[in-house]
Short mmCIF file of C-alpha atoms in Angstrom, two decimals:
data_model
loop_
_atom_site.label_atom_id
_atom_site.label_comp_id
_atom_site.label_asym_id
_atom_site.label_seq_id
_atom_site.Cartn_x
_atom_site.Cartn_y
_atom_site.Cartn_z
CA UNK T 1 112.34 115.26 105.97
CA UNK T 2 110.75 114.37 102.92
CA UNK T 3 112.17 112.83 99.71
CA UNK T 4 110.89 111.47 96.11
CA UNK T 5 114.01 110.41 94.04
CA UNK T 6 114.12 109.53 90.37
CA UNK T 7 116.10 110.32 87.62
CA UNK T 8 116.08 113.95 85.68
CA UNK T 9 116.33 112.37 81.87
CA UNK T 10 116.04 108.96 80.68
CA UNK T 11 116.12 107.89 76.13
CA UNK T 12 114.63 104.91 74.86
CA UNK T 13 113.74 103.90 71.26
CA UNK T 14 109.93 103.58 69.79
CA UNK T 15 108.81 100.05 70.16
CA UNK T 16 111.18 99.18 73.26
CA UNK T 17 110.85 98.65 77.48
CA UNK T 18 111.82 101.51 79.94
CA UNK T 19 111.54 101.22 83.68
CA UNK T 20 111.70 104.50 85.87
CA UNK T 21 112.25 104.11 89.34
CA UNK T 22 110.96 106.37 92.46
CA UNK T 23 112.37 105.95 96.20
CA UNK T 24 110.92 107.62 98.59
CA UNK T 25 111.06 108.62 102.42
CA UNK T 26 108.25 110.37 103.58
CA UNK T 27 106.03 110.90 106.83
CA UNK T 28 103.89 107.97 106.56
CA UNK T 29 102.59 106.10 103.62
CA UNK T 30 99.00 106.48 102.06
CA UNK T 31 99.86 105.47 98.40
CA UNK T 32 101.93 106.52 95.59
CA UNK T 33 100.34 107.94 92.36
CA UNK T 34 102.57 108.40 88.29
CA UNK T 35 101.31 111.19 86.51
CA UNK T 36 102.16 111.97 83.29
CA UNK T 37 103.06 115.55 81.96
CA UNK T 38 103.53 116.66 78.72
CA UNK T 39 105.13 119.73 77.60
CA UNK T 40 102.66 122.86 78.66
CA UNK T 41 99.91 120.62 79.69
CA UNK T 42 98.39 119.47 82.35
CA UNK T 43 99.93 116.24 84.74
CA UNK T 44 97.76 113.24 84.10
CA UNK T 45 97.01 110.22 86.38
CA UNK T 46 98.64 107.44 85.63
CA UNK T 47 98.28 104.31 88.45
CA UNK T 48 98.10 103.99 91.93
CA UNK T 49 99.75 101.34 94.19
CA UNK T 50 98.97 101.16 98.26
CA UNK T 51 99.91 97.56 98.35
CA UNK T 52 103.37 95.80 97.37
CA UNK T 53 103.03 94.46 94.05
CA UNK T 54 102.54 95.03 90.24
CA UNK T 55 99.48 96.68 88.84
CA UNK T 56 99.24 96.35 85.72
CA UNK T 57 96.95 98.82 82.90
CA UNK T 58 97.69 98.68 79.37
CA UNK T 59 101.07 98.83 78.01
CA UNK T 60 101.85 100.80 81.62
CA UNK T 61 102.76 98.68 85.09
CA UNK T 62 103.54 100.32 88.29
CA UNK T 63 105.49 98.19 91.04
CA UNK T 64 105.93 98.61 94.26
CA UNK T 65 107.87 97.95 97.66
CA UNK T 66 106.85 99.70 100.80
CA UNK T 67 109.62 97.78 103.13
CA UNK T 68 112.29 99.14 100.58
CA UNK T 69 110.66 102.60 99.84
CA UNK T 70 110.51 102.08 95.91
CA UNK T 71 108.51 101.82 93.21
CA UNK T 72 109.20 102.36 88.76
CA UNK T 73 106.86 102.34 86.60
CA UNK T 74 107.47 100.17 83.24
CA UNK T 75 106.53 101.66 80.23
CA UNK T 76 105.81 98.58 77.35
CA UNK T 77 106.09 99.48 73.25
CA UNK T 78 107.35 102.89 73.83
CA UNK T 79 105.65 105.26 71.34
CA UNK T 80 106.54 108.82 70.26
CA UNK T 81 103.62 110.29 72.00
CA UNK T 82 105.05 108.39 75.42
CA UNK T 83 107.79 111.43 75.43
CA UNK T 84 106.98 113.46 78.42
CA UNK T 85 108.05 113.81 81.92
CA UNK T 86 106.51 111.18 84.69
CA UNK T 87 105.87 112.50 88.11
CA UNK T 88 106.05 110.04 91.05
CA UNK T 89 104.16 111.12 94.23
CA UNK T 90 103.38 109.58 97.51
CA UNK T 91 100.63 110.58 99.60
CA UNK T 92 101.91 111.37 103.21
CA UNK T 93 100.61 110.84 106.94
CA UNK T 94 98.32 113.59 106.31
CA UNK T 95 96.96 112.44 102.98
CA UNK T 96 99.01 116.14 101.55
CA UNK T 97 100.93 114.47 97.60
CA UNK T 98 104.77 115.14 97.64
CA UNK T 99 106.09 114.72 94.21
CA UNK T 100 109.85 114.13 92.83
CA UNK T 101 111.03 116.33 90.78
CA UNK T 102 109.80 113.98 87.42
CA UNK T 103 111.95 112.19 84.86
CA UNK T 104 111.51 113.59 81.50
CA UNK T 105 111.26 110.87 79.21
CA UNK T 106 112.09 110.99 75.62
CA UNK T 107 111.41 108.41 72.98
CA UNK T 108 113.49 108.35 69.70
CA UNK T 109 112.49 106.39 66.18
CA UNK V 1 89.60 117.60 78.54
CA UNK V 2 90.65 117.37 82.11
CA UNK V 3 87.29 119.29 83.86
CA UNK V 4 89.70 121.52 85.32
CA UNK V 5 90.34 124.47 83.57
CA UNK V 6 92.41 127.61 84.39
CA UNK V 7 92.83 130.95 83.01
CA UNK V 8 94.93 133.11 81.69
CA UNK V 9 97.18 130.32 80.55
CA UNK V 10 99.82 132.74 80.25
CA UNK V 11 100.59 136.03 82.41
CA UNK V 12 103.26 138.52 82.07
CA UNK V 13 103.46 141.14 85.20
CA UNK V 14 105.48 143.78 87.17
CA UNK V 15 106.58 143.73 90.74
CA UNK V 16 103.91 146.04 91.57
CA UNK V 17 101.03 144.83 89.65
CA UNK V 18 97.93 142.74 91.38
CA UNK V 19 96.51 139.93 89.40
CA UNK V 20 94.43 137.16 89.51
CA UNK V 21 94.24 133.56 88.35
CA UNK V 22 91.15 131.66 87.67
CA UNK V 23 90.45 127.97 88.29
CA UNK V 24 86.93 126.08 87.86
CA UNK V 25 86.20 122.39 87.86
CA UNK V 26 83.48 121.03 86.67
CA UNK V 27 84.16 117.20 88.21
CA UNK V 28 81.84 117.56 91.09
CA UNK V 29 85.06 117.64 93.71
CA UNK V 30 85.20 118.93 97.07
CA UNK V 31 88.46 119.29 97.12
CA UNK V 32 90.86 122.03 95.68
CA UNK V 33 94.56 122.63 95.21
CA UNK V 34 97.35 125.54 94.13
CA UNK V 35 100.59 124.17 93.18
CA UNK V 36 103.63 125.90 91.98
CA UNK V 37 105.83 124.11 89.55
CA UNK V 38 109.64 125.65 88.89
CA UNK V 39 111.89 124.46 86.61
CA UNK V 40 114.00 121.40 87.98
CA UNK V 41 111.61 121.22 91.26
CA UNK V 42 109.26 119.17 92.47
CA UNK V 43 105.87 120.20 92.42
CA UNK V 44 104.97 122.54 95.88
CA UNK V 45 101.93 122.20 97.43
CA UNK V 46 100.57 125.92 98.13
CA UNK V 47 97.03 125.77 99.57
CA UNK V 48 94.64 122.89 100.21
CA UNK V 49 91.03 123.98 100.23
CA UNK V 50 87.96 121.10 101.30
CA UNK V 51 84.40 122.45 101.14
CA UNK V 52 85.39 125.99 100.61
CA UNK V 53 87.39 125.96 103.87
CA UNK V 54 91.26 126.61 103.55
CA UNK V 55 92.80 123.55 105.36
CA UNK V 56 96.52 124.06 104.16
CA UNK V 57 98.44 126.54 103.69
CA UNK V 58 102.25 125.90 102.71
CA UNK V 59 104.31 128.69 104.35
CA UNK V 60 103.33 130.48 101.71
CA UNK V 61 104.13 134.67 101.71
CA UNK V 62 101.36 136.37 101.71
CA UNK V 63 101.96 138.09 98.55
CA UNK V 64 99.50 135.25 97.57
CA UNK V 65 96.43 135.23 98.45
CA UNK V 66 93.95 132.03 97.63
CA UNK V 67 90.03 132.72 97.34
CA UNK V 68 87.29 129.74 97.25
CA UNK V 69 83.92 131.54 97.00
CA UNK V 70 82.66 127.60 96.37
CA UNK V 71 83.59 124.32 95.65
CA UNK V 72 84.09 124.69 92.12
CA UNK V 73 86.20 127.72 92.10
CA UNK V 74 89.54 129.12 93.04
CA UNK V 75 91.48 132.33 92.97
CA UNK V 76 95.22 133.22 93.37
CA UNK V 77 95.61 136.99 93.75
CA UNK V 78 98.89 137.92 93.32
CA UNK V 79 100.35 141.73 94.09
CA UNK V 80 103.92 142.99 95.05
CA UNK V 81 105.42 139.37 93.08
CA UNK V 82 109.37 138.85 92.95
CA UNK V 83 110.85 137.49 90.00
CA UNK V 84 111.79 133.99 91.24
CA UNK V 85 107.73 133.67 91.73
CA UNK V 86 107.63 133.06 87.77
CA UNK V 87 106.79 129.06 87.77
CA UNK V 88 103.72 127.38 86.72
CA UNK V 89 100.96 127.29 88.65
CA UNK V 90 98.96 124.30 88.87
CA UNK V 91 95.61 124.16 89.99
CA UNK V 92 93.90 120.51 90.79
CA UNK V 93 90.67 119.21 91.98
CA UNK V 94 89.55 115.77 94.33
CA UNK V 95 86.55 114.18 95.27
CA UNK V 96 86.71 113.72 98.95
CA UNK V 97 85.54 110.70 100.12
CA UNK V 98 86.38 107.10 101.56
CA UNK V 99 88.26 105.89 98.63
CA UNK V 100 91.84 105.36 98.69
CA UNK V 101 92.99 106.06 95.43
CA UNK V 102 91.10 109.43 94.67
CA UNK V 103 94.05 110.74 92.69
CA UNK V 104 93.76 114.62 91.96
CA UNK V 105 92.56 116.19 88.55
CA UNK V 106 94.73 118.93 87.33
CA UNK V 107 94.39 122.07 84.91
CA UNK V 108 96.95 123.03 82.30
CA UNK V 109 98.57 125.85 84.78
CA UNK V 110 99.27 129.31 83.91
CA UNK V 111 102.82 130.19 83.07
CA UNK V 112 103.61 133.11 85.12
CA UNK V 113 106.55 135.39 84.39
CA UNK V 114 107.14 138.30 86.63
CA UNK V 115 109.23 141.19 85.08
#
């Protein structure tokens, strides 16, 4: 079968470092997107990774490990607006997205 | 601003109504999606159209019913709905073409609650 994991709820303060982690197990492997979502809006794209490593854009990074299914995305100088819910995907065998569930993410002051 | 949009953004119905939702990109794409987001779930793929041409279609009952008159719209008609079919739906848009990392453009959903 198919399965994105991550967590339902994570906290973090403005100004500080939060990692959210994704495994996965899925037929085949064509890349995994983060989107972000907030509140009665629309998901948003966030980074792509196809090879193992770190990409880095801004104050975001996604990582990730295809031998050990994984990948988090690290969130740098949290702000208010960063409160949302962050939706890990991978892109199957037959390039179809299956998403997690998404970790809703909120920042406090 | 996204380029996709969707409409209504919010729909109340009965079991025995028939609606329709609405969604139009204006991104160029070739590519077009319906998901259905619940709350707790992942988001489910329904249908997968590419070049107007339904290639995907998620065990979905047939109580929905996706149109694609052309690239850059899509329809969900909806009759005869149950009430654990109230979710958001999610429609999304993607170029097709030899690029890995063409990631998928979506609209703000409609919230659909069926009464």
């Amino acid at each position: 079968g198919q399965n994105i994991d991550q967590p339902t709820e994570m906290t973090a303060t403005e100004g500080a470092i939060v990692q959210i982690n994704c495994t996965y197990q899925t037929s085949g492997f064509n890349g995994l997107f983060w989107y972000q979502q907030h509140a009665g809006e629309a998901p948003t794209f966030l980074s792509y990774n196809v090879l193992d490593g770190l990409e880095e854009k801004g104050r975001f990074s996604s990582f990730l490990s295809r031998s050990k299914g994984y990948s988090y995305l690290l969130l740098k100088e949290l702000q208010m607006k960063d409160s949302a819910s962050y939706l890990c995907a991978v892109r199957d065998h037959t390039d179809k997205l299956i998403f997690g569930t998404g970790t809703r993410l909120q920042v406090f002051p | 601003e996204t380029g996709v949009t969707q409409t209504p953004r919010h729909l109340v119905m009965g079991m025995t109504n028939k609606k329709s939702l609405k969604c139009e990109q204006h991104l160029g794409h070739n590519a077009m999606y319906w998901y259905k987001q619940s709350a707790k779930k992942p988001l489910e793929l329904m249908f997968v159209y590419n070049f107007k041409e339904q290639t995907e279609n998620n065990s979905v009952p047939s109580r929905f019913s996706p149109e694609c008159p052309n690239s850059s719209h899509l329809f969900l008609h909806l009759h005869t709905l149950q009430p654990e079919d109230s979710a958001l739906y999610l429609c999304a848009s993607s170029p097709l073409t030899s690029q890995d990392s063409y990631e998928q453009y979506f609209g703000p959903g409609t919230r659909l609650t069926v009464t």
